[in-house]
Structure formats: C-alpha cells, structure tokens
Amino acid sequence: MSGLSTESNIDLAWNTERIREAIHSLAAAGIPLTINKITNELTDYIVENHDGRTSLFVYKSNWCADIGHVLTSMDINYSKSHINWEKIAMLIYDESLGIVHSTTPAPSLYSHVGRIRNTPTAITESIGSSSTINTRKKQLKLLPNDKTKIIEIFESLDLENCWTLSTGTIVENKMKEYSISCNYEHPVHSLILDTSDKIWKKYFAEEELLEIKTYNNKRLDDLPTSLQTYIDHLKTSTNSISLKKKLVQEQKSPACEWLRNTILEYIRLFRWNYLPLTDQLEGDIIRRVWRFVDTVFDDSKIKCRGVEKVSKSSSASMNNERTLAGIDKMERNLTGRKLDLIFFRQLLEYGCYECGRNDDQTKELYDGGFKMAKVLKEMMYTLYQKSPDALRELALVGFLLFETKFTMVLCDSPAGYVCRINHTKTADLPEEADDICSELLPVLKAVYQARLMMENTNKVVKQQPGDIGVDLDQNKKILPGFTSELIKRKRRRTSDFDEE
C-alpha cells in the first residue's frame, strides 16, 4: 500500500478494510465499480482523515493508487475513469474553516458512468460480504501518545479516593488493567464503567459486578399521584375501543393530558397504518413515533432541542487542555459530539437521546456503549464543576431508541473516580392498537420518571452551588473525559490553510 495519509498515523489495515467495504457495498447494490464511485462512497472517511497538511494532489493520488491496489488484490478488473475530487476538496477546505456538513453525501453531479469487468469470484465475494458503511461510526485506534496519556491518567488517581468494593477490590485498578490493554478508544479511558459491557466479567467476580451495579443506585422516582391514578384507570381497558372511550375528557393535570394525547396519537397511527413501521425514515420515527419523549418536557423547566445538536459538555471536555499559543500555536476549538436530542436547562445539560431506524446492533453498541456513555460522562463532569458537593446525588438519563425498542441509560458517579452506566431492561412499542395498555403505558411511565430524574438533578445543582475559588486539579473527585490525540490532529490545520 502506498499510504493513504502519510502524516496522520491512520492504520493502513483499517483503510484497506474501508475500501473493501465500499467495494462490497457498491457491488451488492449492483452499482458498476470504478475508482470514482468508490471514492464517492468513502467521501466522509476521506474528508475526516485528511491531516490538514498533506497536499490535496498527493492525498488524491495516494487514495486512487491504494483503491487500485485493493481492486487488483481482489482480482477485479476495472476500467480507468475520470476521477472527480471537486466535492472532496471543497469539503476538506470547508472543514478547515470549521464549516460542518451533514454526514450523508449528496450524489455527485459530475461522476462519469464507468464499467467494470468482474470475475465470477469477485462478484460472489462482494455480494456475500456486503455491508453498509458509516465511516463516522468507529472507535479511533489509539496512538502511542494516547496510551502514554491513559497510563498517566490512572497513575494520577489518589488510591485513598478510589472505589474499594466489599471484597477489597479497587475498581479503578481493574479498569486500568483493561484500559492499558486496549488498542482502540473505549469508555474506560474516560473512567466510565458500563455495567452492561460483557468485558467486565473478565475483571470482576459476579458478586462484585452486582455491587458495582447497585451501590448507591439512583432509583427512578414515583409518579405524581394524579398520573399514577390515571394510568391505573386506563390499564383496565381490554382493547383500543374501550381505551379510547376513557380518553374523551380533557385532563386538568398537564402530565395526564400529555399521557392522554400521546395515547390518542398512537391510536391514530395504527388507524392510518403508520404503525407497524414500513418504509419510514429515522426523521419520521423521531417526529411521529417517539414524539412523546420530546413533548413530555413541554411544561418542564428542562427543555430539549435537536436534531443532531452538539453537546456543549462534549465540546468543553474535548477542549479541556487548550492553552494560549506559546512554543506551539493555539489548537483549534474542537466540536463536540452530536446527538438527536439534548435535554438541558440554561447552560447545563441533563440527558440525551439517540434514535435509529433499523435494529442495527453495531449502531446500538456504538451509540449506547460509546458515544452516549462519553457524552453523559462529559455532562456529569460539567455539572460536577458547577456543584462539586452534589456529585454523588447527580443522575443523568439517555434514551436509546432503535426501531421500536426503548432502553434508558442511567449515568451517575456512586464512588471513587468512576462514572457508572446502567441500562434499563429494553421494552418494545405495541405492534397493534389493542396492545397499547400493556406495552405503551410502561414506556410512557418510564419516560415521565426520566423527566423527574432530570428535574431533581437540576434542583440539586441549583441548591448546592460550588464556591468561587482557585481550581485545584489535584482535588478533583472525577476527571474530564479522555480525548484521543487523533481527533486533535484531524482538526489541526496548518500549511495549506494557514492564514497567519
């Protein structure tokens, strides 16, 4: 391989795999293979991994040569076609200016239709191994500097302040064991312990994992009496017809009226065959199917905004180590992670929401086990800075909504430096209107309880503000999230785009 990005330390094996996936994806879709088509498929990945220094002429040449090598290694004969990099070049330039675009590439207006002479072996291999590419859904490979930084993070912890289990095991020590063995970024590097991650069974005994999961656990609050009474009244319905008869009268309580309107909307969705889901896109599901996760906050001080909103806490964490220019120039401001919805009040964030159209395990693992976990930790750290004494009382909520599956992610810091992630049991939305009482009502109850948890956390932060004084890093109870050096390198712009 000639090297796709000579100065960004991107793992060449990973790039080769990306090219192979693009070839498989195009072949499975019946699209003729050309280098131009493959580069179009990889647009996001190519733009994302430009280091800001390599000449675009060299960068394009390296990519085209490497795609050609991969095609040859797969015994695929291909014709040379015009390779148009105008869009890629402009996106790279826009990114250098901090202009953010949608991750969904628009069809190229300039690509020439190319033909490929595929061998039977290559076609079979391509279709049999087809997969969908989402190049932004990957955990970054750790650089040597990252591994050094991770060791320093764990060595900086005060042993007396760490979380010691009843067995004598120190949780942070076990987390360190796993963290230094990782080759890819993992939530553990931000001192996040997700109790649903099966990897921890190798490091903790079963009784230790149970203690980690339940110690100082934040329970969901009971519903207001009026709402619970209303739910109990509706639950006696045997079908959608009898249920609808109980929904005729408007409710004085905002919570009960939210519940009533949501159920009526669901009955209409089934009536007009919007449910069960057919060809709806992710935006349709957010707008109609999961709308109640938004509207439950209509009368709350907690607000929610989306779609694809950048978390302020995530941005603050990524830029935690920025300094004034001195020996080196000042690093550019990094943009935080985007989520479908973020729940906040004023400048502080209390939860988030990620939705997926398909029951995609890879997306679910990444969004729930990595992306959401990191953002919730970053929100937790921001709240801790605002109210240090309230740390052990804080609890944040994330919603993972894939297809019609509903899971809540609860985040807190029960002891030591650890940020704990617990997942609730997954519930499913009803498949027919007659199942609303048995399947939708429990979900609506959980959503309202999540609202109460966010409101309580907001109240705690407001009631226990931190003192204004010198910020002593060595006294911190939890640390900011880990940010890979690779993310900083991708955003660092010099050479071609320097204006100084």
Short mmCIF file of C-alpha atoms in Angstrom, two decimals:
data_model
loop_
_atom_site.label_atom_id
_atom_site.label_comp_id
_atom_site.label_asym_id
_atom_site.label_seq_id
_atom_site.Cartn_x
_atom_site.Cartn_y
_atom_site.Cartn_z
CA MET A 1 0.00 0.00 0.00
CA SER A 2 1.22 3.49 -0.78
CA GLY A 3 -0.15 5.11 2.36
CA LEU A 4 -3.44 6.94 2.44
CA SER A 5 -2.38 9.74 4.76
CA THR A 6 1.33 9.79 5.37
CA GLU A 7 1.29 12.18 8.33
CA SER A 8 -1.87 11.22 10.25
CA ASN A 9 -0.78 7.81 11.59
CA ILE A 10 -4.04 6.26 10.38
CA ASP A 11 -3.77 2.49 10.47
CA LEU A 12 -3.35 1.28 6.88
CA ALA A 13 -5.09 -2.01 7.56
CA TRP A 14 -8.17 -0.09 8.68
CA ASN A 15 -8.15 1.99 5.46
CA THR A 16 -7.84 -1.15 3.36
CA GLU A 17 -10.85 -2.57 5.17
CA ARG A 18 -12.79 0.63 4.49
CA ILE A 19 -12.04 0.32 0.77
CA ARG A 20 -13.08 -3.33 0.74
CA GLU A 21 -16.35 -2.47 2.48
CA ALA A 22 -17.06 0.24 -0.09
CA ILE A 23 -16.45 -2.24 -2.90
CA HIS A 24 -18.71 -4.84 -1.28
CA SER A 25 -21.45 -2.28 -0.67
CA LEU A 26 -21.44 -0.98 -4.24
CA ALA A 27 -21.30 -4.47 -5.74
CA ALA A 28 -24.21 -5.67 -3.58
CA ALA A 29 -26.25 -2.68 -4.78
CA GLY A 30 -25.47 -3.52 -8.41
CA ILE A 31 -23.55 -0.30 -8.99
CA PRO A 32 -20.71 -0.50 -11.55
CA LEU A 33 -17.35 -0.27 -9.84
CA THR A 34 -14.90 2.49 -10.69
CA ILE A 35 -12.33 4.30 -8.60
CA ASN A 36 -14.54 7.39 -8.82
CA LYS A 37 -17.59 5.51 -7.47
CA ILE A 38 -15.53 4.07 -4.62
CA THR A 39 -14.10 7.47 -3.62
CA ASN A 40 -17.65 8.88 -3.66
CA GLU A 41 -18.73 6.08 -1.31
CA LEU A 42 -15.81 6.90 1.00
CA THR A 43 -16.23 10.69 0.91
CA ASP A 44 -16.89 11.13 4.65
CA TYR A 45 -13.98 8.93 5.60
CA ILE A 46 -11.55 10.58 3.15
CA VAL A 47 -12.50 14.08 4.37
CA GLU A 48 -12.39 13.08 8.04
CA ASN A 49 -8.88 11.63 7.83
CA HIS A 50 -7.10 14.40 5.98
CA ASP A 51 -4.47 15.77 8.36
CA GLY A 52 -4.63 19.39 7.19
CA ARG A 53 -1.03 19.35 5.95
CA THR A 54 -0.71 16.85 3.10
CA SER A 55 -1.11 18.36 -0.36
CA LEU A 56 -4.53 17.51 -1.82
CA PHE A 57 -2.82 16.43 -5.05
CA VAL A 58 -0.69 13.93 -3.13
CA TYR A 59 -3.65 12.88 -0.98
CA LYS A 60 -5.81 12.19 -4.06
CA SER A 61 -3.01 10.32 -5.80
CA ASN A 62 -2.39 8.10 -2.77
CA TRP A 63 -6.07 7.27 -2.37
CA CYS A 64 -6.53 6.41 -6.05
CA ALA A 65 -3.42 4.22 -6.05
CA ASP A 66 -4.50 2.38 -2.93
CA ILE A 67 -8.02 1.77 -4.22
CA GLY A 68 -6.46 0.39 -7.38
CA HIS A 69 -4.23 -1.94 -5.33
CA VAL A 70 -7.22 -3.25 -3.37
CA LEU A 71 -9.23 -3.86 -6.56
CA THR A 72 -6.27 -5.74 -8.03
CA SER A 73 -5.81 -7.81 -4.85
CA MET A 74 -9.48 -8.83 -5.11
CA ASP A 75 -8.97 -9.92 -8.75
CA ILE A 76 -11.34 -7.26 -10.03
CA ASN A 77 -10.51 -5.79 -13.42
CA TYR A 78 -11.59 -2.19 -13.68
CA SER A 79 -11.55 0.49 -16.35
CA LYS A 80 -9.89 3.82 -15.76
CA SER A 81 -12.42 6.62 -15.48
CA HIS A 82 -12.39 10.32 -14.78
CA ILE A 83 -11.90 10.82 -11.02
CA ASN A 84 -13.62 13.93 -9.77
CA TRP A 85 -12.42 15.17 -6.38
CA GLU A 86 -14.02 18.62 -6.52
CA LYS A 87 -16.54 17.82 -3.80
CA ILE A 88 -13.97 16.13 -1.54
CA ALA A 89 -11.53 19.01 -1.93
CA MET A 90 -14.23 21.55 -1.09
CA LEU A 91 -15.38 19.57 1.96
CA ILE A 92 -11.81 19.37 3.24
CA TYR A 93 -11.45 23.10 2.79
CA ASP A 94 -14.81 23.77 4.48
CA GLU A 95 -13.82 21.61 7.44
CA SER A 96 -10.63 23.63 7.80
CA LEU A 97 -12.85 26.70 8.21
CA GLY A 98 -15.00 24.96 10.81
CA ILE A 99 -17.99 24.56 8.48
CA VAL A 100 -19.93 21.40 9.40
CA HIS A 101 -21.88 19.44 6.79
CA SER A 102 -24.31 16.57 7.03
CA THR A 103 -22.61 13.18 7.08
CA THR A 104 -24.87 11.94 4.27
CA PRO A 105 -23.07 12.55 0.98
CA ALA A 106 -25.08 14.04 -1.84
CA PRO A 107 -24.94 12.31 -5.23
CA SER A 108 -22.16 13.59 -7.42
CA LEU A 109 -23.31 15.53 -10.50
CA TYR A 110 -20.00 15.07 -12.24
CA SER A 111 -19.19 11.39 -11.89
CA HIS A 112 -18.86 9.53 -15.16
CA VAL A 113 -20.51 6.16 -15.53
CA GLY A 114 -17.79 3.54 -15.52
CA ARG A 115 -17.94 -0.16 -16.33
CA ILE A 116 -16.15 -2.99 -14.61
CA ARG A 117 -15.29 -6.44 -15.83
CA ASN A 118 -15.81 -8.52 -12.71
CA THR A 119 -14.67 -12.08 -12.38
CA PRO A 120 -17.29 -14.51 -11.01
CA THR A 121 -15.17 -14.97 -7.88
CA ALA A 122 -15.06 -11.26 -7.19
CA ILE A 123 -18.80 -10.79 -7.66
CA THR A 124 -19.60 -13.68 -5.34
CA GLU A 125 -17.19 -12.40 -2.72
CA SER A 126 -18.57 -8.88 -2.95
CA ILE A 127 -22.22 -9.80 -2.60
CA GLY A 128 -21.56 -12.37 0.10
CA SER A 129 -19.60 -9.93 2.20
CA SER A 130 -21.73 -6.82 1.62
CA SER A 131 -22.05 -4.31 4.43
CA THR A 132 -23.20 -0.75 4.90
CA ILE A 133 -20.55 1.85 5.51
CA ASN A 134 -20.83 4.54 8.13
CA THR A 135 -17.29 5.74 8.47
CA ARG A 136 -18.03 8.08 11.36
CA LYS A 137 -19.27 5.21 13.50
CA LYS A 138 -15.90 3.86 14.54
CA GLN A 139 -13.77 3.95 17.63
CA LEU A 140 -10.40 5.53 16.95
CA LYS A 141 -7.23 3.50 17.09
CA LEU A 142 -5.05 4.69 19.94
CA LEU A 143 -1.77 6.38 19.11
CA PRO A 144 1.38 5.86 21.24
CA ASN A 145 0.82 9.29 22.82
CA ASP A 146 -2.73 8.25 23.73
CA LYS A 147 -1.53 5.13 25.54
CA THR A 148 1.01 7.17 27.47
CA LYS A 149 -1.65 9.69 28.43
CA ILE A 150 -4.01 6.91 29.58
CA ILE A 151 -1.36 5.47 31.90
CA GLU A 152 -0.74 8.95 33.30
CA ILE A 153 -4.47 9.42 33.94
CA PHE A 154 -4.73 6.26 36.03
CA GLU A 155 -1.44 6.87 37.83
CA SER A 156 -2.66 10.33 38.85
CA LEU A 157 -5.57 8.86 40.84
CA ASP A 158 -5.37 9.04 44.61
CA LEU A 159 -5.69 5.46 45.86
CA GLU A 160 -7.44 6.59 49.05
CA ASN A 161 -10.20 8.20 46.98
CA CYS A 162 -10.75 5.22 44.68
CA TRP A 163 -13.78 2.92 44.84
CA THR A 164 -12.98 -0.09 47.05
CA LEU A 165 -15.53 -2.91 46.93
CA SER A 166 -16.53 -5.01 49.94
CA THR A 167 -14.19 -7.73 48.61
CA GLY A 168 -11.23 -5.35 48.81
CA THR A 169 -11.00 -4.97 45.02
CA ILE A 170 -10.26 -1.45 43.85
CA VAL A 171 -12.46 -0.74 40.84
CA GLU A 172 -10.12 1.81 39.24
CA ASN A 173 -7.22 -0.70 39.33
CA LYS A 174 -9.24 -3.23 37.35
CA MET A 175 -10.27 -0.51 34.93
CA LYS A 176 -6.61 0.38 34.49
CA GLU A 177 -5.74 -3.25 33.68
CA TYR A 178 -8.22 -3.26 30.83
CA SER A 179 -7.54 0.29 29.64
CA ILE A 180 -3.81 -0.23 29.03
CA SER A 181 -4.52 -3.39 27.02
CA CYS A 182 -6.85 -1.59 24.59
CA ASN A 183 -5.79 -0.74 21.05
CA TYR A 184 -8.91 1.34 20.37
CA GLU A 185 -10.54 4.11 22.34
CA HIS A 186 -13.02 2.76 24.88
CA PRO A 187 -15.22 4.47 27.52
CA VAL A 188 -12.91 3.05 30.22
CA HIS A 189 -10.31 5.62 29.15
CA SER A 190 -12.71 8.28 30.44
CA LEU A 191 -13.15 6.28 33.68
CA ILE A 192 -16.59 5.11 32.54
CA LEU A 193 -17.77 1.67 33.64
CA ASP A 194 -20.77 0.43 31.67
CA THR A 195 -22.24 -2.44 33.68
CA SER A 196 -23.79 -3.92 30.51
CA ASP A 197 -20.35 -4.33 28.86
CA LYS A 198 -19.54 -8.04 28.93
CA ILE A 199 -15.80 -7.33 29.08
CA TRP A 200 -16.07 -6.66 32.83
CA LYS A 201 -16.90 -10.30 33.53
CA LYS A 202 -13.21 -10.97 32.89
CA TYR A 203 -12.11 -8.49 35.56
CA PHE A 204 -14.72 -8.72 38.32
CA ALA A 205 -16.41 -11.60 40.12
CA GLU A 206 -20.17 -11.93 39.74
CA GLU A 207 -20.87 -10.57 43.22
CA GLU A 208 -18.51 -7.64 42.56
CA LEU A 209 -20.37 -6.72 39.37
CA LEU A 210 -23.66 -6.81 41.28
CA GLU A 211 -22.21 -4.47 43.91
CA ILE A 212 -20.92 -2.11 41.21
CA LYS A 213 -24.34 -2.08 39.57
CA THR A 214 -26.37 -1.48 42.73
CA TYR A 215 -24.16 0.54 45.12
CA ASN A 216 -25.68 3.94 45.89
CA ASN A 217 -28.03 3.32 42.97
CA LYS A 218 -30.29 6.16 41.85
CA ARG A 219 -33.84 4.86 41.66
CA LEU A 220 -36.50 6.29 39.37
CA ASP A 221 -38.97 8.46 41.29
CA ASP A 222 -42.59 7.55 41.84
CA LEU A 223 -45.07 9.22 39.52
CA PRO A 224 -47.28 12.07 40.74
CA THR A 225 -50.39 10.60 42.36
CA SER A 226 -52.74 12.02 39.73
CA LEU A 227 -50.74 10.49 36.86
CA GLN A 228 -50.41 7.10 38.54
CA THR A 229 -54.14 7.04 39.27
CA TYR A 230 -54.92 7.92 35.64
CA ILE A 231 -52.65 5.14 34.37
CA ASP A 232 -54.26 2.61 36.70
CA HIS A 233 -57.68 3.70 35.38
CA LEU A 234 -56.62 3.25 31.74
CA LYS A 235 -54.95 -0.13 32.36
CA THR A 236 -58.32 -1.77 32.99
CA SER A 237 -59.19 -1.34 29.28
CA THR A 238 -59.28 -4.61 27.34
CA ASN A 239 -58.86 -3.19 23.85
CA SER A 240 -58.33 0.06 21.95
CA ILE A 241 -62.06 0.74 21.65
CA SER A 242 -62.69 0.65 25.39
CA LEU A 243 -59.46 2.58 25.95
CA LYS A 244 -60.49 5.37 23.59
CA LYS A 245 -63.79 5.82 25.44
CA LYS A 246 -61.80 6.66 28.58
CA LEU A 247 -59.83 9.34 26.72
CA VAL A 248 -62.72 11.60 25.71
CA GLN A 249 -62.44 14.05 28.57
CA GLU A 250 -59.54 16.51 28.74
CA GLN A 251 -57.41 16.34 31.87
CA LYS A 252 -56.59 19.28 34.13
CA SER A 253 -53.18 17.85 35.05
CA PRO A 254 -50.54 18.60 32.35
CA ALA A 255 -48.99 15.17 32.97
CA CYS A 256 -52.29 13.36 32.49
CA GLU A 257 -53.13 15.45 29.42
CA TRP A 258 -49.71 14.55 27.92
CA LEU A 259 -50.47 10.88 28.52
CA ARG A 260 -53.96 11.19 27.03
CA ASN A 261 -52.76 13.00 23.88
CA THR A 262 -49.94 10.51 23.36
CA ILE A 263 -52.26 7.51 23.50
CA LEU A 264 -54.79 9.15 21.17
CA GLU A 265 -51.97 9.89 18.73
CA TYR A 266 -50.89 6.25 18.84
CA ILE A 267 -54.42 5.05 18.15
CA ARG A 268 -54.44 7.32 15.07
CA LEU A 269 -51.03 5.99 13.95
CA PHE A 270 -52.44 2.48 13.91
CA ARG A 271 -55.67 3.64 12.28
CA TRP A 272 -53.81 5.21 9.36
CA ASN A 273 -51.34 2.30 9.09
CA TYR A 274 -48.35 4.41 10.12
CA LEU A 275 -47.71 1.59 12.57
CA PRO A 276 -46.33 -1.04 12.40
CA LEU A 277 -43.35 0.60 10.70
CA THR A 278 -42.82 0.09 6.99
CA ASP A 279 -40.70 2.50 4.94
CA GLN A 280 -40.37 5.36 7.44
CA LEU A 281 -37.01 7.07 7.78
CA GLU A 282 -35.26 7.96 11.04
CA GLY A 283 -36.61 11.51 10.89
CA ASP A 284 -40.16 10.19 10.52
CA ILE A 285 -39.75 7.99 13.59
CA ILE A 286 -38.37 10.86 15.70
CA ARG A 287 -41.16 13.17 14.51
CA ARG A 288 -44.10 10.78 14.97
CA VAL A 289 -43.34 7.52 16.78
CA TRP A 290 -41.06 8.79 19.57
CA ARG A 291 -42.58 12.27 19.73
CA PHE A 292 -43.70 11.79 23.33
CA VAL A 293 -40.08 11.81 24.55
CA ASP A 294 -39.99 15.43 23.41
CA THR A 295 -43.48 16.57 24.40
CA VAL A 296 -43.22 15.24 27.97
CA PHE A 297 -41.00 18.27 28.68
CA ASP A 298 -43.47 20.84 27.31
CA ASP A 299 -44.38 22.10 30.80
CA SER A 300 -40.99 21.42 32.38
CA LYS A 301 -38.06 23.75 33.09
CA ILE A 302 -35.95 21.14 31.31
CA LYS A 303 -36.02 21.74 27.55
CA CYS A 304 -34.97 19.58 24.63
CA ARG A 305 -33.59 20.51 21.25
CA GLY A 306 -32.38 18.61 18.17
CA VAL A 307 -31.92 17.19 15.59
CA GLU A 308 -28.17 16.41 15.63
CA LYS A 309 -27.43 19.01 18.29
CA VAL A 310 -23.85 19.40 19.50
CA SER A 311 -23.43 18.80 23.23
CA LYS A 312 -21.83 21.80 24.96
CA SER A 313 -20.44 19.48 27.64
CA SER A 314 -18.81 17.32 24.98
CA SER A 315 -17.23 20.37 23.33
CA ALA A 316 -15.95 21.63 26.69
CA SER A 317 -14.39 18.26 27.50
CA MET A 318 -12.65 17.98 24.13
CA ASN A 319 -11.16 21.45 24.55
CA ASN A 320 -10.21 20.96 28.20
CA GLU A 321 -6.45 21.07 27.52
CA ARG A 322 -6.33 24.03 25.13
CA THR A 323 -3.81 26.71 26.04
CA LEU A 324 -2.61 30.01 24.68
CA ALA A 325 -0.06 29.91 21.89
CA GLY A 326 3.48 29.76 23.18
CA ILE A 327 6.07 27.37 21.79
CA ASP A 328 3.31 25.86 19.66
CA LYS A 329 0.38 27.63 18.05
CA MET A 330 -3.01 27.52 19.76
CA GLU A 331 -5.00 24.43 18.88
CA ARG A 332 -8.29 24.95 17.11
CA ASN A 333 -11.53 24.64 19.03
CA LEU A 334 -12.96 21.11 18.68
CA THR A 335 -16.64 20.48 18.03
CA GLY A 336 -18.35 18.14 20.47
CA ARG A 337 -20.38 15.05 19.67
CA LYS A 338 -23.81 15.44 18.09
CA LEU A 339 -26.95 13.72 19.33
CA ASP A 340 -30.51 13.56 18.07
CA LEU A 341 -31.86 15.39 21.13
CA ILE A 342 -30.24 17.03 24.16
CA PHE A 343 -32.10 17.85 27.38
CA PHE A 344 -30.93 20.99 29.14
CA ARG A 345 -31.78 23.97 31.28
CA GLN A 346 -29.98 27.23 30.58
CA LEU A 347 -26.28 26.29 30.16
CA LEU A 348 -26.36 22.86 31.79
CA GLU A 349 -27.27 19.53 30.17
CA TYR A 350 -29.10 16.68 31.89
CA GLY A 351 -29.58 13.97 29.28
CA CYS A 352 -29.63 12.98 25.63
CA TYR A 353 -31.41 10.84 23.05
CA GLU A 354 -30.26 8.72 20.11
CA CYS A 355 -32.61 7.14 17.58
CA GLY A 356 -32.02 4.52 14.88
CA ARG A 357 -34.29 3.43 12.05
CA ASN A 358 -33.14 -0.18 11.93
CA ASP A 359 -32.43 -2.73 14.62
CA ASP A 360 -28.69 -2.35 13.97
CA GLN A 361 -26.55 -3.97 16.67
CA THR A 362 -23.38 -2.17 15.56
CA LYS A 363 -25.04 1.26 15.73
CA GLU A 364 -26.68 0.33 19.02
CA LEU A 365 -23.36 -0.76 20.53
CA TYR A 366 -21.59 2.38 19.33
CA ASP A 367 -24.34 4.91 20.16
CA GLY A 368 -25.22 3.39 23.52
CA GLY A 369 -21.95 1.85 24.65
CA PHE A 370 -19.55 4.51 23.42
CA LYS A 371 -20.99 7.78 22.10
CA MET A 372 -23.81 8.26 24.62
CA ALA A 373 -21.71 6.98 27.53
CA LYS A 374 -18.98 9.53 26.77
CA VAL A 375 -21.42 12.42 26.35
CA LEU A 376 -23.21 11.58 29.61
CA LYS A 377 -19.85 11.47 31.42
CA GLU A 378 -18.95 14.85 29.94
CA MET A 379 -22.31 16.25 31.09
CA MET A 380 -21.65 14.78 34.54
CA TYR A 381 -18.25 16.47 34.71
CA THR A 382 -19.76 19.83 33.73
CA LEU A 383 -22.38 19.51 36.48
CA TYR A 384 -19.67 18.46 38.95
CA GLN A 385 -17.72 21.64 38.17
CA LYS A 386 -20.87 23.64 38.87
CA SER A 387 -21.77 21.77 42.07
CA PRO A 388 -18.86 19.64 43.41
CA ASP A 389 -20.52 18.69 46.70
CA ALA A 390 -23.57 17.27 44.88
CA LEU A 391 -21.62 14.76 42.77
CA ARG A 392 -22.93 11.58 44.43
CA GLU A 393 -26.52 12.81 44.13
CA LEU A 394 -26.39 13.60 40.41
CA ALA A 395 -28.11 11.31 37.89
CA LEU A 396 -28.42 11.75 34.13
CA VAL A 397 -30.60 9.95 31.58
CA GLY A 398 -30.10 8.83 28.00
CA PHE A 399 -32.71 7.33 25.68
CA LEU A 400 -31.70 4.66 23.16
CA LEU A 401 -34.50 4.23 20.62
CA PHE A 402 -33.86 1.70 17.86
CA GLU A 403 -36.72 0.76 15.56
CA THR A 404 -39.45 0.21 18.18
CA LYS A 405 -37.09 -0.75 21.04
CA PHE A 406 -36.86 1.51 24.08
CA THR A 407 -33.93 1.49 26.51
CA MET A 408 -32.94 4.04 29.13
CA VAL A 409 -29.30 4.67 30.03
CA LEU A 410 -28.71 5.94 33.58
CA CYS A 411 -25.47 7.71 34.45
CA ASP A 412 -24.12 8.57 37.91
CA SER A 413 -20.92 8.59 39.97
CA PRO A 414 -21.54 6.40 43.04
CA ALA A 415 -17.97 6.29 44.42
CA GLY A 416 -14.34 6.95 43.59
CA TYR A 417 -13.50 8.45 40.22
CA VAL A 418 -15.89 6.12 38.38
CA CYS A 419 -18.75 7.23 36.17
CA ARG A 420 -21.23 4.34 36.15
CA ILE A 421 -23.57 3.49 33.29
CA ASN A 422 -26.60 1.27 33.96
CA HIS A 423 -29.08 0.19 31.29
CA THR A 424 -32.75 -0.49 31.99
CA LYS A 425 -34.49 -3.51 30.51
CA THR A 426 -35.44 -3.00 26.87
CA ALA A 427 -39.15 -2.54 26.15
CA ASP A 428 -40.95 -2.73 22.82
CA LEU A 429 -43.63 -0.44 21.49
CA PRO A 430 -47.00 -2.06 20.69
CA GLU A 431 -47.45 -3.82 17.35
CA GLU A 432 -51.20 -3.25 17.31
CA ALA A 433 -53.61 -0.81 18.93
CA ASP A 434 -55.02 -3.37 21.36
CA ASP A 435 -51.55 -3.71 22.95
CA ILE A 436 -51.28 -0.03 23.94
CA CYS A 437 -52.23 -0.60 27.58
CA SER A 438 -49.83 -3.48 28.11
CA GLU A 439 -46.84 -2.15 26.13
CA LEU A 440 -47.06 1.62 25.61
CA LEU A 441 -48.13 2.63 29.12
CA PRO A 442 -44.98 1.19 30.81
CA VAL A 443 -42.81 3.12 28.34
CA LEU A 444 -44.69 6.36 28.98
CA LYS A 445 -44.34 5.83 32.72
CA ALA A 446 -40.56 5.38 32.37
CA VAL A 447 -40.25 8.49 30.20
CA TYR A 448 -42.03 10.62 32.80
CA GLN A 449 -39.83 9.14 35.55
CA ALA A 450 -36.78 10.10 33.47
CA ARG A 451 -38.10 13.66 33.32
CA LEU A 452 -38.41 13.67 37.13
CA MET A 453 -34.82 12.42 37.46
CA MET A 454 -33.50 15.23 35.27
CA GLU A 455 -35.56 17.83 37.16
CA ASN A 456 -34.29 16.54 40.50
CA THR A 457 -30.68 16.70 39.31
CA ASN A 458 -31.25 20.25 38.14
CA LYS A 459 -32.70 21.13 41.55
CA VAL A 460 -29.72 19.59 43.39
CA VAL A 461 -27.24 21.54 41.25
CA LYS A 462 -29.10 24.79 41.87
CA GLN A 463 -29.31 24.19 45.63
CA GLN A 464 -25.65 23.26 46.10
CA PRO A 465 -23.56 25.68 44.02
CA GLY A 466 -19.80 25.42 44.30
CA ASP A 467 -17.66 28.05 45.96
CA ILE A 468 -15.77 30.53 43.83
CA GLY A 469 -12.06 29.98 44.38
CA VAL A 470 -8.86 28.60 42.90
CA ASP A 471 -9.45 25.48 40.84
CA LEU A 472 -7.23 22.74 42.31
CA ASP A 473 -6.96 19.93 39.77
CA GLN A 474 -5.41 17.52 42.27
CA ASN A 475 -8.54 17.67 44.42
CA LYS A 476 -10.97 16.62 41.71
CA LYS A 477 -13.32 13.74 42.53
CA ILE A 478 -13.87 12.89 38.87
CA LEU A 479 -11.84 13.77 35.81
CA PRO A 480 -12.85 15.13 32.39
CA GLY A 481 -13.35 12.73 29.51
CA PHE A 482 -10.41 11.38 27.51
CA THR A 483 -9.87 12.86 24.04
CA SER A 484 -7.71 10.98 21.55
CA GLU A 485 -4.74 12.78 20.01
CA LEU A 486 -6.06 11.63 16.64
CA ILE A 487 -9.15 13.82 16.97
CA LYS A 488 -6.95 16.83 17.64
CA ARG A 489 -4.70 16.03 14.70
CA LYS A 490 -7.66 15.81 12.34
CA ARG A 491 -8.79 19.29 13.33
CA ARG A 492 -5.35 20.86 13.46
CA ARG A 493 -4.99 23.00 10.37
CA THR A 494 -1.65 24.27 9.19
CA SER A 495 0.29 24.58 5.95
CA ASP A 496 -2.24 24.75 3.09
CA PHE A 497 -4.88 26.53 5.13
CA ASP A 498 -2.75 28.80 7.36
CA GLU A 499 -3.70 32.42 7.04
CA GLU A 500 -1.20 33.77 9.53
#
